[in-house]
mmCIF file of C-alpha atoms in Angstrom:
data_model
loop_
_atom_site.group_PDB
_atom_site.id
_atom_site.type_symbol
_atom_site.label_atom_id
_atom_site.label_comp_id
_atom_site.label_asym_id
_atom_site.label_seq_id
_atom_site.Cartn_x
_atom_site.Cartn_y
_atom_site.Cartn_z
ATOM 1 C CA UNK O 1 92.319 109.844 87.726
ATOM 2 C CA UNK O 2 95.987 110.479 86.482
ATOM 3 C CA UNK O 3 95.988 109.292 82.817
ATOM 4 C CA UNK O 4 99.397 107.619 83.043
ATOM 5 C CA UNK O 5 98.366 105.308 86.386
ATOM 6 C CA UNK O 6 94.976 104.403 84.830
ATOM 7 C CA UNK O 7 96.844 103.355 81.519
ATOM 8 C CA UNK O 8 99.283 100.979 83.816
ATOM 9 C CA UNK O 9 96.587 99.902 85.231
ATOM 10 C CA UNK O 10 94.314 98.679 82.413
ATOM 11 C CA UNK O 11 97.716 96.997 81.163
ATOM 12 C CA UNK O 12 97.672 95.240 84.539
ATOM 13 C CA UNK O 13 93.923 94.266 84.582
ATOM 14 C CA UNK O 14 93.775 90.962 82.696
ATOM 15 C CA UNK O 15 96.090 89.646 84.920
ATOM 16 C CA UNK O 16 94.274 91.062 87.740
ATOM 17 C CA UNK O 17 90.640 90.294 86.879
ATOM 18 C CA UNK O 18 91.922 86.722 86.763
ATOM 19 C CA UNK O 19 93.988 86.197 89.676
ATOM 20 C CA UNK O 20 91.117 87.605 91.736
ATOM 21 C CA UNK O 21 88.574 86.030 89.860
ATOM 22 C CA UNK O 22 89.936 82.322 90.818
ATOM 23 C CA UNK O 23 90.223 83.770 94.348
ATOM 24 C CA UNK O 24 86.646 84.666 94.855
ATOM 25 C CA UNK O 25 85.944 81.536 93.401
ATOM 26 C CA UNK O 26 87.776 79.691 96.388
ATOM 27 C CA UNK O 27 86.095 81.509 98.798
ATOM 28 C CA UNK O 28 88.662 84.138 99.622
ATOM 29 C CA UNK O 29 87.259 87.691 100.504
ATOM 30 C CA UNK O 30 89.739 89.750 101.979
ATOM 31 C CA UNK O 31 92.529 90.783 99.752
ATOM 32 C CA UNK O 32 95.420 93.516 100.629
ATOM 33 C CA UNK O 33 96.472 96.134 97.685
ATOM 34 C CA UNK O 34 99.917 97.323 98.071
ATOM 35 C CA UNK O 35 102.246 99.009 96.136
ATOM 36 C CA UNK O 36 105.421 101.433 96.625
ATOM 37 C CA UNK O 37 106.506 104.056 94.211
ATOM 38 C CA UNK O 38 104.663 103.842 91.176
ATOM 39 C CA UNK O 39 103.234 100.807 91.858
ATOM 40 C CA UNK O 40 101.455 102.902 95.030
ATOM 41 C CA UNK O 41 100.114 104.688 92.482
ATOM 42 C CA UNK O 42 98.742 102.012 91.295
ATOM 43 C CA UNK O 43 97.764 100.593 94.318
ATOM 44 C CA UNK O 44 95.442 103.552 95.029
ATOM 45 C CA UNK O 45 93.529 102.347 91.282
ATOM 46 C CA UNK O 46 93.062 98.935 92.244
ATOM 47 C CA UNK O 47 91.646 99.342 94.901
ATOM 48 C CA UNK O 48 88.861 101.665 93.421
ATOM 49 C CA UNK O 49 88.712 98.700 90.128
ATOM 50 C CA UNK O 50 88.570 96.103 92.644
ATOM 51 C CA UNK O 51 85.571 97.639 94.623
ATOM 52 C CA UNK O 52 83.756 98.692 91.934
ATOM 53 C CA UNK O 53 84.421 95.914 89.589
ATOM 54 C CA UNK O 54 83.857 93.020 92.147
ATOM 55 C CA UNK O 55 81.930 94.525 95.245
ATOM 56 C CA UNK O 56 78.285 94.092 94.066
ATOM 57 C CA UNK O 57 78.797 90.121 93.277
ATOM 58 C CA UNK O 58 80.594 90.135 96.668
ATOM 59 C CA UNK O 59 79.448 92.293 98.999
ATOM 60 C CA UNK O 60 81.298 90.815 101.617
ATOM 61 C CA UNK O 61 84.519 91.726 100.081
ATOM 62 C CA UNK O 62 87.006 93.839 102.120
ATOM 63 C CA UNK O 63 89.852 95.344 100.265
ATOM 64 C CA UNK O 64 92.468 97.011 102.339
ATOM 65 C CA UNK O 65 95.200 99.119 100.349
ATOM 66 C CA UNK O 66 98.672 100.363 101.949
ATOM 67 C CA UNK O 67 100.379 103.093 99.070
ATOM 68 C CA UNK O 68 103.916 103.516 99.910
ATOM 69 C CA UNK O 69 105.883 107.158 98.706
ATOM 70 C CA UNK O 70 102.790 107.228 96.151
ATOM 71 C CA UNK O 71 102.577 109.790 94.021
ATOM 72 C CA UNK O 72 99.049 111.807 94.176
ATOM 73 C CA UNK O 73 96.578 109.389 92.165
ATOM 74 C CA UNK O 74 93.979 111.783 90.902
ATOM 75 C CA UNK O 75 91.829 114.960 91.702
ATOM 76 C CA UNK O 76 89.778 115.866 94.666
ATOM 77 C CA UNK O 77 86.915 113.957 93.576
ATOM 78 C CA UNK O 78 88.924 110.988 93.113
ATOM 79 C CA UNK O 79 90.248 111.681 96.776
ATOM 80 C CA UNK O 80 86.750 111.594 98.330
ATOM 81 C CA UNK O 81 85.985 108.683 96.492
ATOM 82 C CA UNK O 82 88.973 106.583 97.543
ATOM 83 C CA UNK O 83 88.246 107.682 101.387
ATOM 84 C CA UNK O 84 84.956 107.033 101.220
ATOM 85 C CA UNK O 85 85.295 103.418 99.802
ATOM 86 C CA UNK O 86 87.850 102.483 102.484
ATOM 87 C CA UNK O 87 86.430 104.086 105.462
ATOM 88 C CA UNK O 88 86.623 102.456 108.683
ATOM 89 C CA UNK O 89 90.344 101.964 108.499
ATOM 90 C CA UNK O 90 91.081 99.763 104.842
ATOM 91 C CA UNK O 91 93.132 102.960 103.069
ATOM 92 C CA UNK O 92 96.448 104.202 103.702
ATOM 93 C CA UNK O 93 99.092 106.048 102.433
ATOM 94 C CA UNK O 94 102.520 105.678 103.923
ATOM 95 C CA UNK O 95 105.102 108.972 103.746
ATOM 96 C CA UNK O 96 108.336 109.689 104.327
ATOM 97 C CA UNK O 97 107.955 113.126 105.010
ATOM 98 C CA UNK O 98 111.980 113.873 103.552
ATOM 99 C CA UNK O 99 110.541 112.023 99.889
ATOM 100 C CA UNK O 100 109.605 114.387 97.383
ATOM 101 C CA UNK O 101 107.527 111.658 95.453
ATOM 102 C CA UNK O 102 104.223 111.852 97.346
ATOM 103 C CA UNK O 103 104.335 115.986 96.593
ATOM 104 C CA UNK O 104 104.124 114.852 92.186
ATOM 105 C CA UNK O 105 102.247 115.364 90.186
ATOM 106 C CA UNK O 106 102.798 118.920 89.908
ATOM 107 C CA UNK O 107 99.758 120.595 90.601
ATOM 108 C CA UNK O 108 97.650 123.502 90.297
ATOM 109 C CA UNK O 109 93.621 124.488 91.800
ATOM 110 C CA UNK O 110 92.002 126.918 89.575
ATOM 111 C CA UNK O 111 88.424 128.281 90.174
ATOM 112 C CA UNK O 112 87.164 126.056 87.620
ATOM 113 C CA UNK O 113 87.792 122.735 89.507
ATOM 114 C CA UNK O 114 85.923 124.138 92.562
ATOM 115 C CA UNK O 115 82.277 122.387 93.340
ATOM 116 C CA UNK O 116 79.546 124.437 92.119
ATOM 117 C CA UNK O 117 77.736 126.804 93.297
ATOM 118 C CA UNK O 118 80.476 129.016 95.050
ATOM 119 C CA UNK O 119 80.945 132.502 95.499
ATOM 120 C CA UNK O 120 83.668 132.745 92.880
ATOM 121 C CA UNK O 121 81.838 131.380 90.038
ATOM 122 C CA UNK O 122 79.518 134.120 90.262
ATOM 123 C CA UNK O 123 82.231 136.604 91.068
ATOM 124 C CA UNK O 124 82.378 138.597 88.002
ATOM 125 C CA UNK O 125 78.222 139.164 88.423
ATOM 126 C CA UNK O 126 78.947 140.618 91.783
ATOM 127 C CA UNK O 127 81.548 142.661 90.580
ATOM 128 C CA UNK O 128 79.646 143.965 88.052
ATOM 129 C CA UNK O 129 77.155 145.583 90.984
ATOM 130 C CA UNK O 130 79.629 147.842 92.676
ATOM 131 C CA UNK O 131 80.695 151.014 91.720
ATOM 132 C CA UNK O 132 82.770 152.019 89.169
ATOM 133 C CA UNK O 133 86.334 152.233 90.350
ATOM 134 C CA UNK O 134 85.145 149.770 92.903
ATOM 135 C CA UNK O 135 84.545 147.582 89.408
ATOM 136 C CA UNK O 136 87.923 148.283 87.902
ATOM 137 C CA UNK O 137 90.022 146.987 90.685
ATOM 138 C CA UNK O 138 88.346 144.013 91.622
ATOM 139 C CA UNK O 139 87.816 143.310 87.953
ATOM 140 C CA UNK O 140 92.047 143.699 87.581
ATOM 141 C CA UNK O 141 92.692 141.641 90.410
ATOM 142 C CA UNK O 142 90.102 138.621 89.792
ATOM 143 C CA UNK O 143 91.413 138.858 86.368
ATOM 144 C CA UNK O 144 95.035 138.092 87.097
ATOM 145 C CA UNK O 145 94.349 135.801 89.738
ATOM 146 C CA UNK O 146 91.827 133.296 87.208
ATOM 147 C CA UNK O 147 94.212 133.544 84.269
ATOM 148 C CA UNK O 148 97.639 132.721 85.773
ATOM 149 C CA UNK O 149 95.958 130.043 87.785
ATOM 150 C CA UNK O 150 94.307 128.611 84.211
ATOM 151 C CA UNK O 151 97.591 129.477 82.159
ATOM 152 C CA UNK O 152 99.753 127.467 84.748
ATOM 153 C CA UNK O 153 97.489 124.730 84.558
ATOM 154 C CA UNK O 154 97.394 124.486 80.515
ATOM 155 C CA UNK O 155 101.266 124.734 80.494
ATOM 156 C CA UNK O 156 101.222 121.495 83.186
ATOM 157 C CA UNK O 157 98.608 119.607 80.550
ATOM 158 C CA UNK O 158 100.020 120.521 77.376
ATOM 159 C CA UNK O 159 103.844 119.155 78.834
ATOM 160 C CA UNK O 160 102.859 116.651 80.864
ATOM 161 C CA UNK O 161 100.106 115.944 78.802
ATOM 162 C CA UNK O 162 100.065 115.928 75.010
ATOM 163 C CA UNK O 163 104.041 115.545 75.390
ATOM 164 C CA UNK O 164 104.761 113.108 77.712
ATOM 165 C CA UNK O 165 102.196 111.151 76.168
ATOM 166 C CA UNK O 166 104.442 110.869 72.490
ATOM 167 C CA UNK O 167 106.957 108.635 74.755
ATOM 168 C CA UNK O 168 104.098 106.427 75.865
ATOM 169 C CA UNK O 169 102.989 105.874 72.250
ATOM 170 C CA UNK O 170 106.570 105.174 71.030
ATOM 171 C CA UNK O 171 106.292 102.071 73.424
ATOM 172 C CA UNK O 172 102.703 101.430 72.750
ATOM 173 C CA UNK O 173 101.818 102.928 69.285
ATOM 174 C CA UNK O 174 98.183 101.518 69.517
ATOM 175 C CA UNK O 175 97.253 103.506 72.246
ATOM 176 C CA UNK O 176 94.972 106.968 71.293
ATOM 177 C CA UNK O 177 95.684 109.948 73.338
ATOM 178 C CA UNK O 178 92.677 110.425 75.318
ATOM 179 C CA UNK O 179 91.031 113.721 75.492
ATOM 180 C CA UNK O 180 92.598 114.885 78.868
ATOM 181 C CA UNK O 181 90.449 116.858 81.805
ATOM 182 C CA UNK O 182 91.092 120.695 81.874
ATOM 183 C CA UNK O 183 92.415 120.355 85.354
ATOM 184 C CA UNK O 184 95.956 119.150 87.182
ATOM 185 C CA UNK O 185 94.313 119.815 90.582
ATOM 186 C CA UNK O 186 95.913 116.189 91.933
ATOM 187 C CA UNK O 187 95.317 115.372 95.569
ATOM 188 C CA UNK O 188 96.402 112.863 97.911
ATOM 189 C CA UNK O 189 94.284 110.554 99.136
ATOM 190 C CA UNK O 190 93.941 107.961 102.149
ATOM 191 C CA UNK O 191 94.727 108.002 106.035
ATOM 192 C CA UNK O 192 98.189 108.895 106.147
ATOM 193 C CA UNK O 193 100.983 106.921 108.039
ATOM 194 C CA UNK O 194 103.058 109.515 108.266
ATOM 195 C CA UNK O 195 107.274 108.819 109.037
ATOM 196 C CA UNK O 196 109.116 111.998 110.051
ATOM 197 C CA UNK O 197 112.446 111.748 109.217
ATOM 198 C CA UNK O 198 114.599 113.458 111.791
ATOM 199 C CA UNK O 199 118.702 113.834 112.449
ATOM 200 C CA UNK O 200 118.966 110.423 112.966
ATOM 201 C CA UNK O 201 117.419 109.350 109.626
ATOM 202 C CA UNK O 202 119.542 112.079 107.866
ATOM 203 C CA UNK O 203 122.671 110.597 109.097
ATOM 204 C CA UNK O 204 121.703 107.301 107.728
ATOM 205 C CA UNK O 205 120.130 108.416 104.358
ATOM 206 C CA UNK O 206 122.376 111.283 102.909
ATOM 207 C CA UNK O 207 121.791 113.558 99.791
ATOM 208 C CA UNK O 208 125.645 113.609 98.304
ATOM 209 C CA UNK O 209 124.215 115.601 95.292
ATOM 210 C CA UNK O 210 123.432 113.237 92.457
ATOM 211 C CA UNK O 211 121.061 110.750 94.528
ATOM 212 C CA UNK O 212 117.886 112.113 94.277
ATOM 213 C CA UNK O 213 116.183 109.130 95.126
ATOM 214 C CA UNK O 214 117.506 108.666 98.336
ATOM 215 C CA UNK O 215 114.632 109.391 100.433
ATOM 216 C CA UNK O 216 112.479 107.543 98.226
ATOM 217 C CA UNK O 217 114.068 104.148 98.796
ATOM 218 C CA UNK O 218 112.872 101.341 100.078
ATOM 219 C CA UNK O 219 115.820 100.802 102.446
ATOM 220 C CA UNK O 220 114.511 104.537 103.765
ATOM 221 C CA UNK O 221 110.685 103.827 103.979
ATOM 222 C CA UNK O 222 112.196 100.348 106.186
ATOM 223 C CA UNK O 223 114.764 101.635 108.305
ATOM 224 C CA UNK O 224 111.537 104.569 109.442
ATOM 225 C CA UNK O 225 108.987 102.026 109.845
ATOM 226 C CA UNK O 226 110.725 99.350 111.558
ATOM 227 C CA UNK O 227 112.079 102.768 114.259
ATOM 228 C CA UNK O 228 108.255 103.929 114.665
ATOM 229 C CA UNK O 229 106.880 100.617 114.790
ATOM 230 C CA UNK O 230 108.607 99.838 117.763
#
């Protein structure tokens, strides 16, 4: 999971544990997660806390999330996770397809956050079998392709990491940094709802230079649905 949405959402989770806590206890069992921005973000952790917090007292609980212009909430795994949990139609993601929100965080898949066993792992042993020159070339261009790939991805955890994370602590100075994954491999997740925004949408919703949000509005994600829903 992203470090940043999972620290919002332990923040939120007192409050959440007992709002849904007094539910159950009335009887309610179907609950919508929803969330736009940031909070689709957190929308997409909820819904995982929720189901695994709650769903083996109540395993007739149905959780249905709907993340508006989320940002990507965690790696693959997370992904497959998330899908798998609301299968049958109970996760969503909803996209403007001119918002450059759902594209962040920055991200980068290096050969160390594939599943194992795959041919790459074991690339340098097969490399190591071919003749000479053979060796030299593929050696050169496995070698460049693993280290940018890893150097990229340290640059993304040590700035978006270990930095960003001083701001957080100047807010909240009793939080510890947590030991962060070696990996920014961040990956959608849920069936999308996808809005294409065409010349009609641009004439509504235009870019004068300094608005970068534009697309990302609310007013946008509205005016799209309320066309395609029609």
């Amino acid at each position: 999971m992203h470090a940043g949405w999972l620290i919002g959402l332990a923040y939120l989770s007192p409050f959440i544990d007992k709002k849904v806590d007094s539910l159950l206890a009335a009887g309610t069992r179907s609950f919508i997660v929803t969330g736009h921005s940031q909070g689709g973000a957190l929308a997409f952790l909820t819904t995982s806390y929720l189901h695994y917090k709650f769903g083996k007292r109540y395993p007739d609980l149905q959780l249905t999330a709907y993340c508006s212009a989320a940002p990507k909430p965690g790696n693959l795994y997370y992904a497959y996770d998330f899908d798998y949990i609301t299968r049958g139609g109970h996760g969503f993601r909803i996209v403007n397809t001119a918002d450059w929100v759902p594209e962040t965080p920055v991200s980068v898949q290096t050969i160390g956050d594939m599943k194992y066993p795959n041919p790459l792992a074991d690339a340098k042993t097969t490399i190591r079998k071919q003749k000479f020159l053979v060796r030299l070339v593929l050696n050169s261009m496995y070698g460049k392709m693993n280290r940018r790939s890893l150097k990229t991805m340290k640059t993304y955890r040590k700035y978006l990491g270990h930095t960003l994370f001083k701001r957080v602590t100047a807010v909240q100075p009793q939080l510890r940094e947590p030991s962060f994954v070696y990996s920014s491999h961040y990956i959608t997740a849920g069936a999308p709802i996808i809005l294409p925004a065409d010349s009609k949408y641009y004439e509504q919703f235009v870019f004068d230079g300094k608005n970068v949000f534009v697309h990302h509005s609310l007013q946008a994600y509205l005016y799209l649905l309320n066309r395609y829903s029609r």
